[in-house]
Amino acid sequence: MKVEIGKEFPQYFRPAYPEEFSLFSHFEVTAAIPTVLFAITTWKENGKPNVCFHAWSCFHGDGTAFFAVMGNLYQHTHTYANIQREKCFCINFLPISDYDRLVATIHHNDLDTDEFAAGGFTLSTAKTIHAPVIEEAFLHMECTLKEIQDLSGAGITAMIVGQVQHVSVEEKYAQGYQARYGKDGFMMLIPAPQDLMTGAPNLSAIATVNIEKYD
């Protein structure tokens, strides 16, 4: 038997924090689908470097181009304004050991804040675009802006599509599986899985990739 959840908000769902279901659809915690965590880096209008700790994205393309498709980017943020103005951004992948440093950039994100300094990150610059880069990241993607869509039309979030122009990979991570997966590799967000029977909230989880099979 399956538990059926429709588009109308289930009134028995209890939020983990007061604004949860204003910020997120109830389907977010109904499905609780894991996605990779990374930092979006851009320049603020005043020249300060900006860091946005983000998930809700996918990466794909074809023989002609490769794209970063970032969902659920809030339109009121510095990052959204910076990408609109600069027409580019960098994506930085860091291991779970840097989680607390990335969270620090969420709590220290005023316009005048150097968010690289807030997280204790080393500032570098992208090779092909006008964007800052986190030197400690094991993989960088330099992206130019391809498209912005407000999928809901509510003016709250946007989906931003970037076309990847250049990738830099730390040498330790440049061969095979060992470094990129596991505790030193990609970090995943597991959105808090709601108890679909009682409506009780849960905590989000941060995970790493454990390879089970090669195909």
CSV table of C-alpha atoms in Angstrom, one decimal, residues 9-199:
chain,number,residue,atom,x,y,z
A,9,PHE,CA,-0.9,20.9,1.8
A,10,PRO,CA,-1.5,18.0,4.2
A,11,GLN,CA,-2.9,19.7,7.3
A,12,TYR,CA,-1.4,17.1,9.6
A,13,PHE,CA,2.1,17.9,8.5
A,14,ARG,CA,4.0,19.8,11.3
A,15,PRO,CA,6.8,22.2,10.3
A,16,ALA,CA,10.3,21.7,11.6
A,17,TYR,CA,10.5,25.6,11.9
A,18,PRO,CA,7.8,28.2,11.5
A,19,GLU,CA,8.5,29.3,7.9
A,20,GLU,CA,9.3,25.9,6.5
A,21,PHE,CA,6.2,25.5,4.3
A,22,SER,CA,6.4,29.0,3.1
A,23,LEU,CA,9.9,28.4,1.9
A,24,PHE,CA,9.5,24.9,0.6
A,25,SER,CA,6.8,22.8,-1.0
A,26,HIS,CA,5.5,20.0,1.1
A,27,PHE,CA,6.6,17.7,-1.7
A,28,GLU,CA,10.2,18.5,-0.7
A,29,VAL,CA,9.9,16.6,2.5
A,30,THR,CA,7.4,14.1,1.1
A,31,ALA,CA,9.9,12.8,-1.5
A,32,ALA,CA,13.1,13.8,0.4
A,33,ILE,CA,15.3,13.3,-2.7
A,34,PRO,CA,19.0,13.7,-2.1
A,35,THR,CA,21.0,16.2,-4.2
A,36,VAL,CA,24.6,17.3,-4.2
A,37,LEU,CA,25.7,20.3,-2.1
A,38,PHE,CA,28.0,22.9,-3.4
A,39,ALA,CA,28.9,26.6,-3.1
A,40,ILE,CA,27.9,29.1,-5.8
A,41,THR,CA,30.4,32.0,-5.8
A,42,THR,CA,29.9,35.4,-7.4
A,43,TRP,CA,30.9,39.0,-7.0
A,44,LYS,CA,28.6,41.4,-5.1
A,45,GLU,CA,27.9,44.8,-6.7
A,46,ASN,CA,30.4,46.4,-4.2
A,47,GLY,CA,33.2,44.0,-5.2
A,48,LYS,CA,32.9,41.7,-2.1
A,49,PRO,CA,33.0,38.0,-2.8
A,50,ASN,CA,29.7,36.1,-2.2
A,51,VAL,CA,29.2,32.5,-1.3
A,52,CYS,CA,25.8,30.6,-1.5
A,53,PHE,CA,25.6,27.1,-0.1
A,54,HIS,CA,23.2,25.4,-2.4
A,55,ALA,CA,21.6,22.0,-3.5
A,56,TRP,CA,18.5,21.3,-5.5
A,57,SER,CA,20.4,21.0,-8.8
A,58,CYS,CA,21.5,18.7,-11.6
A,59,PHE,CA,24.2,18.6,-14.2
A,60,HIS,CA,23.8,17.3,-17.7
A,61,GLY,CA,24.2,18.0,-21.4
A,62,ASP,CA,24.9,16.5,-24.8
A,63,GLY,CA,27.7,16.4,-27.3
A,64,THR,CA,27.6,20.1,-27.8
A,65,ALA,CA,27.3,21.6,-24.3
A,66,PHE,CA,27.2,20.8,-20.6
A,67,PHE,CA,24.8,22.6,-18.2
A,68,ALA,CA,24.4,23.3,-14.5
A,69,VAL,CA,20.6,23.5,-13.7
A,70,MET,CA,20.1,25.1,-10.3
A,71,GLY,CA,16.6,25.0,-8.9
A,72,ASN,CA,15.1,26.8,-6.0
A,73,LEU,CA,17.4,29.8,-5.9
A,74,TYR,CA,15.7,32.6,-4.0
A,75,GLN,CA,15.1,35.8,-5.9
A,76,HIS,CA,15.7,38.0,-2.9
A,77,THR,CA,19.3,36.9,-2.5
A,78,HIS,CA,22.6,38.5,-3.4
A,79,THR,CA,23.5,35.5,-5.5
A,80,TYR,CA,20.4,35.9,-7.7
A,81,ALA,CA,21.2,39.6,-8.2
A,82,ASN,CA,24.8,38.9,-8.8
A,83,ILE,CA,24.1,36.3,-11.5
A,84,GLN,CA,21.7,38.6,-13.2
A,85,ARG,CA,24.2,41.4,-13.3
A,86,GLU,CA,27.4,39.5,-14.1
A,87,LYS,CA,25.9,36.8,-16.3
A,88,CYS,CA,28.1,34.2,-14.8
A,89,PHE,CA,28.9,32.2,-11.6
A,90,CYS,CA,31.2,29.5,-10.3
A,91,ILE,CA,30.2,26.2,-8.7
A,92,ASN,CA,32.6,24.8,-6.1
A,93,PHE,CA,32.4,21.3,-4.7
A,94,LEU,CA,33.8,20.7,-1.2
A,95,PRO,CA,33.9,17.7,1.1
A,96,ILE,CA,31.8,17.3,4.2
A,97,SER,CA,34.7,18.4,6.4
A,98,ASP,CA,34.0,22.0,5.1
A,99,TYR,CA,30.3,21.9,6.0
A,100,ASP,CA,30.5,24.1,9.1
A,101,ARG,CA,32.6,26.7,7.2
A,102,LEU,CA,30.0,26.8,4.4
A,103,VAL,CA,27.2,27.2,7.0
A,104,ALA,CA,29.2,30.2,8.4
A,105,THR,CA,28.7,32.0,5.1
A,106,ILE,CA,24.9,31.7,5.6
A,107,HIS,CA,25.0,33.4,8.9
A,108,HIS,CA,27.4,36.1,7.8
A,109,ASN,CA,26.0,37.3,4.4
A,110,ASP,CA,25.5,41.1,4.6
A,111,LEU,CA,26.2,43.1,1.5
A,112,ASP,CA,29.4,44.5,3.0
A,113,THR,CA,30.6,41.0,4.3
A,114,ASP,CA,33.5,39.2,2.6
A,115,GLU,CA,31.9,35.8,2.7
A,116,PHE,CA,35.2,34.0,1.8
A,117,ALA,CA,36.7,35.5,5.0
A,118,ALA,CA,33.5,34.5,6.9
A,119,GLY,CA,34.1,30.9,5.9
A,120,GLY,CA,37.8,31.0,6.2
A,121,PHE,CA,38.2,30.2,2.5
A,122,THR,CA,41.1,31.2,0.2
A,123,LEU,CA,40.0,33.5,-2.7
A,124,SER,CA,41.1,32.7,-6.2
A,125,THR,CA,39.7,33.8,-9.5
A,126,ALA,CA,38.1,31.9,-12.4
A,127,LYS,CA,40.0,31.2,-15.6
A,128,THR,CA,37.3,32.1,-18.1
A,129,ILE,CA,34.6,34.2,-16.4
A,130,HIS,CA,34.5,37.1,-13.9
A,131,ALA,CA,33.8,35.2,-10.7
A,132,PRO,CA,35.6,34.3,-7.5
A,133,VAL,CA,36.6,30.7,-6.8
A,134,ILE,CA,37.1,28.8,-3.5
A,135,GLU,CA,40.6,27.5,-3.7
A,136,GLU,CA,39.9,24.7,-1.3
A,137,ALA,CA,37.2,23.2,-3.5
A,138,PHE,CA,38.3,19.9,-5.2
A,139,LEU,CA,36.3,20.7,-8.3
A,140,HIS,CA,35.2,24.0,-9.9
A,141,MET,CA,32.8,24.7,-12.7
A,142,GLU,CA,32.9,28.0,-14.4
A,143,CYS,CA,29.5,28.9,-15.9
A,144,THR,CA,28.0,31.6,-18.0
A,145,LEU,CA,24.3,32.4,-17.6
A,146,LYS,CA,22.1,30.6,-20.1
A,147,GLU,CA,18.6,31.1,-18.8
A,148,ILE,CA,16.5,32.1,-15.8
A,149,GLN,CA,13.0,30.8,-15.2
A,150,ASP,CA,10.5,31.5,-12.5
A,151,LEU,CA,8.8,28.1,-12.7
A,152,SER,CA,6.0,28.9,-10.2
A,153,GLY,CA,5.5,32.4,-11.4
A,154,ALA,CA,5.2,33.5,-7.8
A,155,GLY,CA,8.4,35.6,-7.7
A,156,ILE,CA,9.9,33.6,-4.9
A,157,THR,CA,12.5,31.2,-6.4
A,158,ALA,CA,14.0,30.8,-9.8
A,159,MET,CA,15.7,28.0,-11.8
A,160,ILE,CA,19.0,29.2,-13.2
A,161,VAL,CA,20.7,27.3,-16.1
A,162,GLY,CA,24.4,27.9,-16.5
A,163,GLN,CA,26.5,26.7,-19.4
A,164,VAL,CA,29.8,25.2,-18.2
A,165,GLN,CA,32.8,26.8,-19.9
A,166,HIS,CA,35.7,25.4,-17.9
A,167,VAL,CA,36.3,22.7,-15.2
A,168,SER,CA,39.2,22.6,-12.8
A,169,VAL,CA,39.9,19.4,-10.8
A,170,GLU,CA,42.4,19.0,-7.9
A,171,GLU,CA,45.0,16.5,-9.0
A,172,LYS,CA,44.2,14.1,-6.1
A,173,TYR,CA,40.7,13.8,-7.5
A,174,ALA,CA,41.6,13.5,-11.2
A,175,GLN,CA,41.8,9.7,-11.3
A,176,GLY,CA,39.0,7.3,-10.8
A,177,TYR,CA,36.6,6.9,-7.8
A,178,GLN,CA,38.6,6.9,-4.6
A,179,ALA,CA,38.8,10.6,-3.8
A,180,ARG,CA,35.6,12.0,-5.4
A,181,TYR,CA,33.3,9.6,-3.5
A,182,GLY,CA,33.3,8.9,0.3
A,183,LYS,CA,34.1,11.3,3.1
A,184,ASP,CA,36.5,13.4,1.0
A,185,GLY,CA,34.3,13.7,-2.0
A,186,PHE,CA,30.8,15.0,-3.0
A,187,MET,CA,28.6,16.1,-0.1
A,188,MET,CA,24.8,15.4,-0.4
A,189,LEU,CA,21.7,17.0,1.1
A,190,ILE,CA,18.9,14.7,2.2
A,191,PRO,CA,15.9,17.0,2.8
A,192,ALA,CA,14.2,16.2,6.1
A,193,PRO,CA,11.9,13.2,5.4
A,194,GLN,CA,8.4,13.9,6.9
A,195,ASP,CA,6.8,11.1,8.7
A,196,LEU,CA,4.0,10.5,6.2
A,197,MET,CA,1.9,8.6,8.7
A,198,THR,CA,1.9,11.0,11.6
A,199,GLY,CA,3.0,14.3,9.9
